[in-house]
XYZ file of C-alpha atoms in Angstrom:
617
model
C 29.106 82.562 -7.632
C 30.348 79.895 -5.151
C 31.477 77.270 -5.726
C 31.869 73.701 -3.940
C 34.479 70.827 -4.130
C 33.039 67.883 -5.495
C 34.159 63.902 -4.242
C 34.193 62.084 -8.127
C 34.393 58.487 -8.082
C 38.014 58.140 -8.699
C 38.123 60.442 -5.073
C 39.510 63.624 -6.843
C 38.794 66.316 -5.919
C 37.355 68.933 -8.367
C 35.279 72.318 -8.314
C 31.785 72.994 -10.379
C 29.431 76.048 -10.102
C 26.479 75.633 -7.235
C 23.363 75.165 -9.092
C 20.844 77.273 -8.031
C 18.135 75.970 -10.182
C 18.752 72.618 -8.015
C 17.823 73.945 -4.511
C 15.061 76.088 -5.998
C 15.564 78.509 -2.565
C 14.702 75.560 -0.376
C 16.749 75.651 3.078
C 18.542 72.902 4.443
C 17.937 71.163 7.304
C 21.254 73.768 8.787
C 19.408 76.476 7.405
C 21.475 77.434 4.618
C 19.621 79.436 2.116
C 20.649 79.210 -1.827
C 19.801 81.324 -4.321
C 17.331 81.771 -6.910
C 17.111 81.182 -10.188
C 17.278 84.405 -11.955
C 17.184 85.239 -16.008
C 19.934 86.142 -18.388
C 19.245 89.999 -19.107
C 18.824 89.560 -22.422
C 15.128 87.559 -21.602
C 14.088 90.136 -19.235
C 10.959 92.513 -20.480
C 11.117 95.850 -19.267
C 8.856 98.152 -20.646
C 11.073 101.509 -20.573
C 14.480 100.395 -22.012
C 13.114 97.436 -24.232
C 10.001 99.086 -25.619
C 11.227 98.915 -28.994
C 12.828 95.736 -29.104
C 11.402 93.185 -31.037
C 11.369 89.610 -29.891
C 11.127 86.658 -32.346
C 7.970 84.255 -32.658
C 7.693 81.880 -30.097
C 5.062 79.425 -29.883
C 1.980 80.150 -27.624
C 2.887 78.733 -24.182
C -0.551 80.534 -21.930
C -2.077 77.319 -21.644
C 1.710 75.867 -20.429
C 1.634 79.117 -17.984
C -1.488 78.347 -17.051
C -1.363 75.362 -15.406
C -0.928 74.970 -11.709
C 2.533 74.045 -10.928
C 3.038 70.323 -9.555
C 3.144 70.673 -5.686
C 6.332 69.939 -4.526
C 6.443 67.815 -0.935
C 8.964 67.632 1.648
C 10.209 64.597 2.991
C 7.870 64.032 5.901
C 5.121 65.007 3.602
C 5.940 62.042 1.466
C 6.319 59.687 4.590
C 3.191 60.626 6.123
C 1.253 59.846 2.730
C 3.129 56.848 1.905
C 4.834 57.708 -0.763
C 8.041 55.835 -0.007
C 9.719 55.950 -3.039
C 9.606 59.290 -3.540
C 10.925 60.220 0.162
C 13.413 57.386 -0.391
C 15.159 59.236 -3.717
C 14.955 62.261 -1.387
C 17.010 60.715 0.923
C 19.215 59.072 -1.345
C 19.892 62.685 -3.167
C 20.453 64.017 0.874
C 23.323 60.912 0.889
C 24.907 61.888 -2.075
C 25.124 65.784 -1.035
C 26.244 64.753 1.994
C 28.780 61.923 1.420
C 29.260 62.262 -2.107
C 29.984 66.386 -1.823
C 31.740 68.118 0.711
C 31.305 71.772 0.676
C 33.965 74.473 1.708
C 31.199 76.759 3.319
C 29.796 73.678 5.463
C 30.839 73.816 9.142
C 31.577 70.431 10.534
C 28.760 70.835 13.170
C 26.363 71.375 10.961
C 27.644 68.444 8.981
C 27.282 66.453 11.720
C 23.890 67.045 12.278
C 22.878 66.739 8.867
C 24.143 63.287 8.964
C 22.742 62.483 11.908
C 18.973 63.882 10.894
C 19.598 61.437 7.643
C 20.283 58.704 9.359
C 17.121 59.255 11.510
C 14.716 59.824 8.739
C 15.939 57.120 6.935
C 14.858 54.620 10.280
C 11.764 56.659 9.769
C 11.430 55.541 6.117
C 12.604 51.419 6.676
C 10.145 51.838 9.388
C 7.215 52.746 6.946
C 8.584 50.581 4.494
C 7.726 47.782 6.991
C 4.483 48.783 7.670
C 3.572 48.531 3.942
C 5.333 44.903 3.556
C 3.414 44.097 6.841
C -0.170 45.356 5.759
C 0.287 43.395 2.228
C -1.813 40.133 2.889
C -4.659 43.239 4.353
C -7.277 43.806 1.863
C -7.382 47.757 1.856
C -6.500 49.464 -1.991
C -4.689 51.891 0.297
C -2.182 49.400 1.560
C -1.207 47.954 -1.529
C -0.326 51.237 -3.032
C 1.902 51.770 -0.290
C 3.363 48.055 -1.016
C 3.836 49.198 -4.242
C 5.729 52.049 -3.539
C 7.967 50.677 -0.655
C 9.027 48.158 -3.468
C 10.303 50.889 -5.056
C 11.868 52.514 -2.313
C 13.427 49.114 -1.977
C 14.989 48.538 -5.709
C 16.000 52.429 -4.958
C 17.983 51.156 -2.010
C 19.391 48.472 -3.674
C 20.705 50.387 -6.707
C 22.423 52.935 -4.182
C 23.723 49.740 -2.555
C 25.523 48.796 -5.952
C 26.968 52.357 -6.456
C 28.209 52.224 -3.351
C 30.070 49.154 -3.994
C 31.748 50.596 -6.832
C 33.244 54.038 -4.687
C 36.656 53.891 -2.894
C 35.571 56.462 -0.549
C 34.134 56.067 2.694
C 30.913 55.356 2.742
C 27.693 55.692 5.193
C 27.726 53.216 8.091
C 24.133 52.679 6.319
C 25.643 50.644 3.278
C 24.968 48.150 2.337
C 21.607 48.406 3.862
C 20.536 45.036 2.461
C 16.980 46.416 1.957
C 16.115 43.217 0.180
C 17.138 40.705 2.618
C 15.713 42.817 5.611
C 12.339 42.673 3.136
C 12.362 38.992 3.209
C 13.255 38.721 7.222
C 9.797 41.441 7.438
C 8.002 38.593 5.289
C 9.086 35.657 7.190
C 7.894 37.308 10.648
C 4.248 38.183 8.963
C 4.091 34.749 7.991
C 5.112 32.912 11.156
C 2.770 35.566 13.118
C 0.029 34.754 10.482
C 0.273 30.813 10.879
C 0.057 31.411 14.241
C -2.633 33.199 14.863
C -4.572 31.304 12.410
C -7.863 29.982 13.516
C -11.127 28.480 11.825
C -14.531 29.748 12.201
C -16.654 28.591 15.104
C -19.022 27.278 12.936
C -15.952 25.106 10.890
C -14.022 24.206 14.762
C -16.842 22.688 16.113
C -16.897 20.120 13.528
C -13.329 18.543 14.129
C -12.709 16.166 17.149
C -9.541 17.674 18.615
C -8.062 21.040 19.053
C -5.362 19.544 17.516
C -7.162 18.861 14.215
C -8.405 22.779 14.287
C -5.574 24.020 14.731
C -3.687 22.120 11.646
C -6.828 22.887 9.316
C -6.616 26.344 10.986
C -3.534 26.401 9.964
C -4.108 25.082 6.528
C -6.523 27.286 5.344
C -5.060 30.650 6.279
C -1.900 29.593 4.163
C -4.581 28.607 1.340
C -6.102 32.117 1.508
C -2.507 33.752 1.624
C -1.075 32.423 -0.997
C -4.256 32.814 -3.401
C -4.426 36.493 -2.329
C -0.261 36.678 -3.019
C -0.958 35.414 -6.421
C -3.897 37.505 -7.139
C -3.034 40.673 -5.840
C 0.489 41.026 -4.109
C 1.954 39.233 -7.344
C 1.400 42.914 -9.305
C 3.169 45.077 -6.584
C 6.438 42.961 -7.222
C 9.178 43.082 -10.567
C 8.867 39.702 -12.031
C 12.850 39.105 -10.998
C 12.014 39.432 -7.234
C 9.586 36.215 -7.680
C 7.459 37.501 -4.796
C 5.106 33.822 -4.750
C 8.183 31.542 -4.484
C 9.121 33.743 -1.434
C 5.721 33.647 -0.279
C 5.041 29.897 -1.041
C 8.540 29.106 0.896
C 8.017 31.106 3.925
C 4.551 29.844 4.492
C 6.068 26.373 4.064
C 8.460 26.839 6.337
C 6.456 27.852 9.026
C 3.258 25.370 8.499
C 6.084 22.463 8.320
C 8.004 23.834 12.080
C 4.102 23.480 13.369
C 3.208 20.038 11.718
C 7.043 18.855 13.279
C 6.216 19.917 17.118
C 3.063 18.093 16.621
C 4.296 15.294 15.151
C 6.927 14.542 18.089
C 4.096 14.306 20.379
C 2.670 10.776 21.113
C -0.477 11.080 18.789
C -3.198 8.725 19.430
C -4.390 7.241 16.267
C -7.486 9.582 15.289
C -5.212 12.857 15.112
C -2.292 10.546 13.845
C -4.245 9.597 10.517
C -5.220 12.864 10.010
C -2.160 14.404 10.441
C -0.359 12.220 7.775
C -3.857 12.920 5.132
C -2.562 16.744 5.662
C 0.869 15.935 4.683
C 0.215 13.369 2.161
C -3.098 14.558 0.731
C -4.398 18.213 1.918
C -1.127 19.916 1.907
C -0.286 18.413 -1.824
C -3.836 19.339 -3.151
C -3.435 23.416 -1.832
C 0.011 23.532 -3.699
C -1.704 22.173 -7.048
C -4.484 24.610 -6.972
C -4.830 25.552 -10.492
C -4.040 29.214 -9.529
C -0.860 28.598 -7.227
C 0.834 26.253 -9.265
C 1.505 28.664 -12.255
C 2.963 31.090 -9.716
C 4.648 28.622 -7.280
C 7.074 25.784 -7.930
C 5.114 22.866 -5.598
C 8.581 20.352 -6.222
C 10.815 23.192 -4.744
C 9.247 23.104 -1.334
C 9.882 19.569 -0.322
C 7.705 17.463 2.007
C 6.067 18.785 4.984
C 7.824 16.224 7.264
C 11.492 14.539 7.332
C 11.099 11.224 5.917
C 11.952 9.692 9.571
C 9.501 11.324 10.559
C 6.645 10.586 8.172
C 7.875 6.941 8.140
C 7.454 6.636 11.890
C 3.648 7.805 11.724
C 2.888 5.511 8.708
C 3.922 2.366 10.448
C 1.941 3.415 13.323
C -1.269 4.154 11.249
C -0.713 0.786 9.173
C 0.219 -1.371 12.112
C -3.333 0.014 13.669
C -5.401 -0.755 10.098
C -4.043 -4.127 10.177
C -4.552 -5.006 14.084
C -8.400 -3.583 13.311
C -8.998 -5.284 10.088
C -7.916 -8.990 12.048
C -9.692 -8.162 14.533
C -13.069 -7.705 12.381
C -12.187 -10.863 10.323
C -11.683 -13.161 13.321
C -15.032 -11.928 14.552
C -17.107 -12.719 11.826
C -15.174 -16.093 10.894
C -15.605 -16.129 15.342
C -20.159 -16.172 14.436
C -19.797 -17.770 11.865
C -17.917 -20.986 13.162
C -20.500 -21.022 16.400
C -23.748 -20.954 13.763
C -22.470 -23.869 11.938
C -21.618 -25.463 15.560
C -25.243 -24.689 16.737
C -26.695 -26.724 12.926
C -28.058 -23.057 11.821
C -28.844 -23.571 8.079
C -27.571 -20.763 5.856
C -30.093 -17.932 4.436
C -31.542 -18.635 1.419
C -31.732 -16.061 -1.172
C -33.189 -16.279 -4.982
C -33.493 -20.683 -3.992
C -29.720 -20.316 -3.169
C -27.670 -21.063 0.073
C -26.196 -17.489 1.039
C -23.402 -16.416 3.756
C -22.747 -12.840 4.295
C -19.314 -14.181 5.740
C -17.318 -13.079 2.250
C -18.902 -9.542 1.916
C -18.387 -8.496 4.861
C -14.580 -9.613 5.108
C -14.400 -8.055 1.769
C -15.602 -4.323 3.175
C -13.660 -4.802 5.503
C -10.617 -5.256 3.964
C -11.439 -2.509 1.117
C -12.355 -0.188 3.667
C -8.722 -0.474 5.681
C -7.318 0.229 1.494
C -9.287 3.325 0.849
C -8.735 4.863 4.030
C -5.034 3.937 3.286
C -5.374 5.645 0.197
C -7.114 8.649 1.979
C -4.182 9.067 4.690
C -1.281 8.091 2.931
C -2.036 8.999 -0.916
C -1.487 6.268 -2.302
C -2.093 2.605 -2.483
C 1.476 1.227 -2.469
C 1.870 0.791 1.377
C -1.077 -1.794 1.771
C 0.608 -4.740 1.545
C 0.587 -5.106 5.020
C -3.097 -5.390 5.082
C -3.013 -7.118 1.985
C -0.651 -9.713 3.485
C -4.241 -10.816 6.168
C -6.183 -11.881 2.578
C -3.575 -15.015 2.374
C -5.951 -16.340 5.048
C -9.399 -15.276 4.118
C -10.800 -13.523 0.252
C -12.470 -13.739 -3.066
C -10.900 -14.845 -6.436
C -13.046 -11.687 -8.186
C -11.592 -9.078 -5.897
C -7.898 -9.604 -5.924
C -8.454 -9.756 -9.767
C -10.460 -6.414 -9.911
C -8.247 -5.114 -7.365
C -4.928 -6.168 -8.507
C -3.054 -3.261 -8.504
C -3.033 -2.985 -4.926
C -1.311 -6.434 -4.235
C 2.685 -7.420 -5.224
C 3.261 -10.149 -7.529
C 3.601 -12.490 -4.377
C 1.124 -11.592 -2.761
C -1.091 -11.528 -5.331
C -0.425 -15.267 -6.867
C -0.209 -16.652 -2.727
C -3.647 -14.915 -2.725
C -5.116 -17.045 -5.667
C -3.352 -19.991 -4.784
C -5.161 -20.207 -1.643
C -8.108 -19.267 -3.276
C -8.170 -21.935 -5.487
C -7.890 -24.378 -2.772
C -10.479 -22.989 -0.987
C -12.999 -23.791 -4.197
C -11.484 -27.137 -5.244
C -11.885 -28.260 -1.170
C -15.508 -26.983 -1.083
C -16.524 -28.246 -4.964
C -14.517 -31.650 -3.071
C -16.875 -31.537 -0.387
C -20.076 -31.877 -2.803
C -18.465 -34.033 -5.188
C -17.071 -36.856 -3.038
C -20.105 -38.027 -1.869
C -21.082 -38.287 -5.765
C -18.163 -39.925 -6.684
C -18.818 -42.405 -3.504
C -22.465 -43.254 -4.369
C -21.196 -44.179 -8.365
C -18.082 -46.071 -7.348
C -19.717 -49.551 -7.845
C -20.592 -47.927 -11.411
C -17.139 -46.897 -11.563
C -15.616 -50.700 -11.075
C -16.659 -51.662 -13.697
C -15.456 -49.586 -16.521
C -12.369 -50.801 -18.698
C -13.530 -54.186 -17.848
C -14.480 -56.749 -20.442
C -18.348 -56.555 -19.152
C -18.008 -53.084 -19.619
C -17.197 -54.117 -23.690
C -19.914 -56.828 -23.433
C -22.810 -55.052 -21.959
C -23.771 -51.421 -23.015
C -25.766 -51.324 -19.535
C -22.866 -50.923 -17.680
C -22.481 -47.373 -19.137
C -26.268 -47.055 -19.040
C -26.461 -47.507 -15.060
C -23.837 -44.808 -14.783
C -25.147 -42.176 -16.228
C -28.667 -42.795 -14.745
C -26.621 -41.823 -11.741
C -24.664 -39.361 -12.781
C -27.902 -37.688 -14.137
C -29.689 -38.111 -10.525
C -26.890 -36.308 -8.903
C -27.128 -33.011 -11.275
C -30.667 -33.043 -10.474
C -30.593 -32.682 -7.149
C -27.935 -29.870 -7.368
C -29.598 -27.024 -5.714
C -29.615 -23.832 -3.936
C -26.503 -22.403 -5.665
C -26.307 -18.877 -7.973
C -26.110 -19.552 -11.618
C -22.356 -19.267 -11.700
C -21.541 -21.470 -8.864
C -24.043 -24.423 -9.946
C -22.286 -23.801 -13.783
C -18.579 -24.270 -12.411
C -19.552 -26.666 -9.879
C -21.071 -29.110 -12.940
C -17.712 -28.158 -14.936
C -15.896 -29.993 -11.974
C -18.102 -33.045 -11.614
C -17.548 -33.584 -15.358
C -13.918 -33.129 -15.702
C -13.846 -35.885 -12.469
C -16.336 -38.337 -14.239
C -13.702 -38.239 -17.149
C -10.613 -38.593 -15.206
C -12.277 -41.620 -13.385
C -13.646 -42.958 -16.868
C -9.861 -42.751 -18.168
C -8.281 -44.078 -14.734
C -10.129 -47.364 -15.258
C -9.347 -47.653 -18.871
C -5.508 -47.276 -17.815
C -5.541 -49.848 -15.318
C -5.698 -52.617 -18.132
C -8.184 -54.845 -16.887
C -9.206 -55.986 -20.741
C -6.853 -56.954 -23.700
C -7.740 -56.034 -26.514
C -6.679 -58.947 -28.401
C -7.352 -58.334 -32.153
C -8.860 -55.374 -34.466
C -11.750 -56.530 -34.141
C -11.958 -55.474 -30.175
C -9.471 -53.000 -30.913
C -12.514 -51.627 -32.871
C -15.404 -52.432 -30.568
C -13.793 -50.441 -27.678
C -13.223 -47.690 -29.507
C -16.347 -47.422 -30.537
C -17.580 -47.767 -26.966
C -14.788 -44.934 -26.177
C -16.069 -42.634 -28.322
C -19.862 -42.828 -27.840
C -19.393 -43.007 -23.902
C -17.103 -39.821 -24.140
C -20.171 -38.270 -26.668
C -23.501 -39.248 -24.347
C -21.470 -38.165 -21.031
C -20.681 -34.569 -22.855
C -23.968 -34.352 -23.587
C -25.480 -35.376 -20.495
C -23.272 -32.682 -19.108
C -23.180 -29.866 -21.347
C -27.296 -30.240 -21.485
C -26.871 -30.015 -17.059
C -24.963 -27.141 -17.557
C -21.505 -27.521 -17.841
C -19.331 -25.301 -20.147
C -16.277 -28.213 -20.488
C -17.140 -29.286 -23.914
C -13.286 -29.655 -24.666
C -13.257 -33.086 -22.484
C -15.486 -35.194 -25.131
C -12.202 -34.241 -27.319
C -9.807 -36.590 -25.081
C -12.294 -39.544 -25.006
C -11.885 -39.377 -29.069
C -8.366 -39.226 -29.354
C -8.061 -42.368 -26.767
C -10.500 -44.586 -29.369
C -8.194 -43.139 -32.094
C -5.616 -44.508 -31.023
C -7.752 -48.156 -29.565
C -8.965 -48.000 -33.367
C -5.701 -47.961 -35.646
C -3.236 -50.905 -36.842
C -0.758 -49.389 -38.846
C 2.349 -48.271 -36.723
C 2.938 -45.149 -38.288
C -0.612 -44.237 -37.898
C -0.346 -45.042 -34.263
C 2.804 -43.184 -33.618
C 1.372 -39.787 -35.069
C -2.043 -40.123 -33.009
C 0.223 -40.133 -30.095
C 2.602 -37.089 -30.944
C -0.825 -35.288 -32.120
C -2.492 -35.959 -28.421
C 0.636 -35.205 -26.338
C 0.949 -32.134 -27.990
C -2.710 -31.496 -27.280
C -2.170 -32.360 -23.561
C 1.100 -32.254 -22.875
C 1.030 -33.343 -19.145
C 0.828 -36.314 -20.885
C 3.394 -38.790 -19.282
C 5.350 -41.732 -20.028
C 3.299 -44.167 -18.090
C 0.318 -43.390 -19.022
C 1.445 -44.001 -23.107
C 2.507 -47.081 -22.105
C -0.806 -47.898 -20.510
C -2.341 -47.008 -23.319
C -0.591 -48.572 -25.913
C -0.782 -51.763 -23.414
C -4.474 -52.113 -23.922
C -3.383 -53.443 -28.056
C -2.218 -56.646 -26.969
C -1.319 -57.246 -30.144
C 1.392 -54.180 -30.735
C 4.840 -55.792 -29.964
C 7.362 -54.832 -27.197
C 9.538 -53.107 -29.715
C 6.631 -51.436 -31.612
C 5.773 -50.218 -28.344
C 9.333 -48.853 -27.788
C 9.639 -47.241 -31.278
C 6.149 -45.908 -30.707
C 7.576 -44.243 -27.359
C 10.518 -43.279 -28.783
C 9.407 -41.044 -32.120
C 7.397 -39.233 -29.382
C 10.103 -38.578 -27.162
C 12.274 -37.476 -30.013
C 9.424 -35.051 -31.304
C 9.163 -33.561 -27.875
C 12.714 -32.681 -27.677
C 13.131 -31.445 -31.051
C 9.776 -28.962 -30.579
C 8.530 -26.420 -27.438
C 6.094 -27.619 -25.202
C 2.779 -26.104 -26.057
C 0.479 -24.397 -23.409
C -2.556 -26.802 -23.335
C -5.272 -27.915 -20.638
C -4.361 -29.782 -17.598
C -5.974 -33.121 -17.803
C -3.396 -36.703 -17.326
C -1.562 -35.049 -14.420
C -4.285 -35.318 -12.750
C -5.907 -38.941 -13.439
């Protein structure tokens, strides 16, 4: 028997037996014919010379014998049915007879060409492997056994790779081949050839208002589809190590981001700008959460569809366009409704009450410009430069309900403004209330105020006249206005009894006007409270005042006036002084020792939150 030097992988040379049983009698591609596999004499049958030997028992092997032996296919029958593994471990067994073995009998020529016909199947077999990784996103059961098997062939390629590595001898030109990389270079060209020729159905196109709108939801929607079917499908042809929907997820990122970046550097007009930035803000962010992708593919790992210079630049242009349109819209209406108050058009009435659609329809439009904001952009953080046009014109109940989409500044400018807007227009049906009872008004904290209950009497007859002919407001409105009116009629009532026009000379008027005090502040709550008013807490003040009219003893005194500046701690100074003024009787240094416990109590305790009331009489 011959026998052939072998190349081990320290590179000495040794010598083994040729193996027939490993060539089976196939011929090489030089035509060199091995030998068959013959048996040992001893298990030869021969009917003349072993008639009378006797064999022991062996176990029934018929059905074994039987069977049809497994057909056994040549490498271009493998290629041609796709089964790339298998004609991959053929080639790989070719490499190691021919690189790893170098036989005595074989004739360099015939070396060479051996080598050479490798190296050309094997650009037949990277060629099929290809078409398999190319035809993966195809639907076909056909094509994805052939992915499967090219993955194979791959790994196969990669573990010859590795034991290549480890040799000192000279390897084929071929290694590394880098199957794996060259696999992921095949991907990234399906991919970018996909994305390209993506397109929507007619029936889908026609709806969108540029070709540059189908073409991004083109876009979108075949890397939707791709990645679904990658997960469902292509996932199972891959090892779980090779992480075949990250690549996918990347690649297809890659390529739908280069598209949305050559748009994006064109000028955009504003229609295909906002919907550009709702792909890369909203769209593009919902696909990659899909319920399905995101257990396969890492969303965070792909990054944003745009540079952040980028992306920035188109935001201020869409939100620099919102805010131009929603001005525009509010100076119109606030533009018709200025010229119907100039022409004497009366207001609509609805349900008995005065109504102006001026508010509402500011309102849409300013919540509007936020939830298309929201739609473009994702979010409502970036809408302060629309919010920034309410400092000018808006409701009290919608920043409230809306106050998350206002800063802190904003938001409290907002009300402020607000607030000034409903004092001025409660102002502007009050004064002329306030004018008609100001004769009323003269007279209070006057001796004939203390002498003549009819004073008091003529007052309210007017006050009462007034609520009457409140009208054509809604429920709430005519309710707070009322509130107002009353907390005015008390500040007036307790401006005239600080101007000391009376002294109060003795207990005995001490007494009298606090009784008078106390039932005016009593009859005016009710009169109020019974016209609707919800400001029962001013009667309180009106009490404490003829309190502190009513008592003698010092001490007394000085704790009804800690116990109503810490009800009403706007309470000043001055106004004490008034007060304690109207006693004629109290002494200049009762008054200061009056003044003076307070002022230590208030620096010895915390202010207490209470209403607003004496900073503004």
């Amino acid at each position: 028997m011959r026998t052939l030097r072998t190349r081990n992988t320290s590179g000495i040379v040794s010598t083994k037996p040729e193996s027939p049983v490993e060539h089976s009698g196939k011929t090489t591609s030089a035509g060199r014919k091995f030998k068959h596999f013959t048996l040992p004499p001893i298990l030869r049958r021969n009917s003349k010379s072993n008639s009378n030997v006797s064999f022991p028992d062996v176990p029934n092997t018929s059905s074994l014998i039987a069977a049809p032996p497994k057909e056994l296919l040549t490498f271009e029958q493998n290629l041609e049915r796709n089964c790339l593994s298998a004609a991959g471990q053929q080639l790989i067994d070719r490499e190691e007879h021919l690189y790893g073995q170098i036989s005595e009998v074989l004739q360099p020529t015939t070396e060479k060409k051996e080598k050479e016909q490798l190296a050309r199947d094997r650009k037949g077999l990277l060629s099929h492997i290809d078409l398999a990784v190319k035809s993966s996103l195809s639907l076909d059961e056909d094509s994805l056994e052939a992915l499967k098997s090219a993955v194979k062939a791959i790994l196969q390629e990669e573990e010859q790779d590795r034991r290549w590595l480890k040799q000192e001898s000279k390897r084929p030109s071929w290694r590394p081949s880098e199957c794996r990389r060259h696999h992921d270079t095949v991907i990234q060209s399906l991919v970018e050839e996909c994305m390209v020729n993506a397109e929507l159905p007619p029936e889908e196109s026609n709806k969108l208002r540029s070709s540059l709108q189908r073409d991004i939801c083109g876009k979108g929607r075949r890397l939707q589809e791709d990645l679904l079917r990658v997960v469902k499908v292509v996932k199972g042809c891959y090892p779980k190590d090779m992480d075949i929907c990250n690549l996918y997820g990347k690649m297809y990122h890659q390529a739908f981001s280069a598209g949305m970046r050559k748009i994006a550097e064109y000028g955009l007009g504003m229609v295909d700008c906002s919907y550009l930035l709702h792909w890369v803000n909203v769209a593009y962010p919902e696909i990659l959460h899909n319920l399905e992708l995101i257990k396969a593919i890492n969303p965070e790992a792909l990054g944003k569809l745009l540079t952040e210079e980028l992306t920035t630049q188109l935001e201020n242009q869409y939100l620099t366009h919102q805010e131009k349109e929603v001005q525009t819209l509010i100076n119109k209406v606030l533009n018709v409704e200025e010229q119907a108050w100039r022409e004497g058009s009366v207001p609509e009435l609805r349900d008995n009450c005065y109504f102006s659609p001026l508010a509402i329809d500011v309102i849409q439009f300013v919540n509007a410009a936020f939830e298309s904001v929201e739609t473009v952009l994702g979010d409502t953080s970036k809408v302060q430069m629309i919010a920034c046009l309410l400092k000018d014109f808006l409701t009290r109940d919608y920043i409230v309900k809306k106050a998350d989409l206002f800063p802190a500044d904003i938001k409290e400018c907002c009300l402020s403004i607000v607030a000034d807007m409903k004092n001025c227009g409660y102002r502007s049906l009050t004064s002329p209330i306030h004018k008609d009872l100001k004769s009323q008004y003269s007279s209070l904290g006057t001796p004939i105020w203390l002498e003549k209950k009819q004073v008091f009497e003529k007052l309210l007859e007017g006050i009462n006249k007034h609520t009457q002919d409140v009208r054509g407001l809604t429920d709430s409105c005519h309710q707070e206005l009322l509130g107002q009116l009353h907390l005015e009629v008390t500040m007036e009532y307790v401006r005239r009894l600080l101007k000391r026009k009376i002294k109060l000379r003795d207990k005995a008027m001490q007494e009298q006007a606090a009784r008078s005090v106390c039932e005016d502040g009593q009859r005016l709550n009710k009169l109020f409270t019974e016209a609707g008013s919800r400001e029962e807490w001013l009667s309180d003040i009106l009490a404490r005042i003829a309190e502190v009219l009513k008592l003698q003893d010092i001490s007394s005194i000085q704790l009804e006036i800690v116990t109503l500046s810490q009800a009403y701690p706007d309470l000043s100074d001055v106004q004490v002084t008034a007060l304690l003024s109207l006693k004629s009787n109290l002494s200049a240094s009762a008054v200061k020792r009056i003044k003076k416990t307070l002022l230590d109590i208030q620096d010895t305790t915390s202010s207490q939150d209470g209403p607003s009331f004496f900073s503004k009489v």
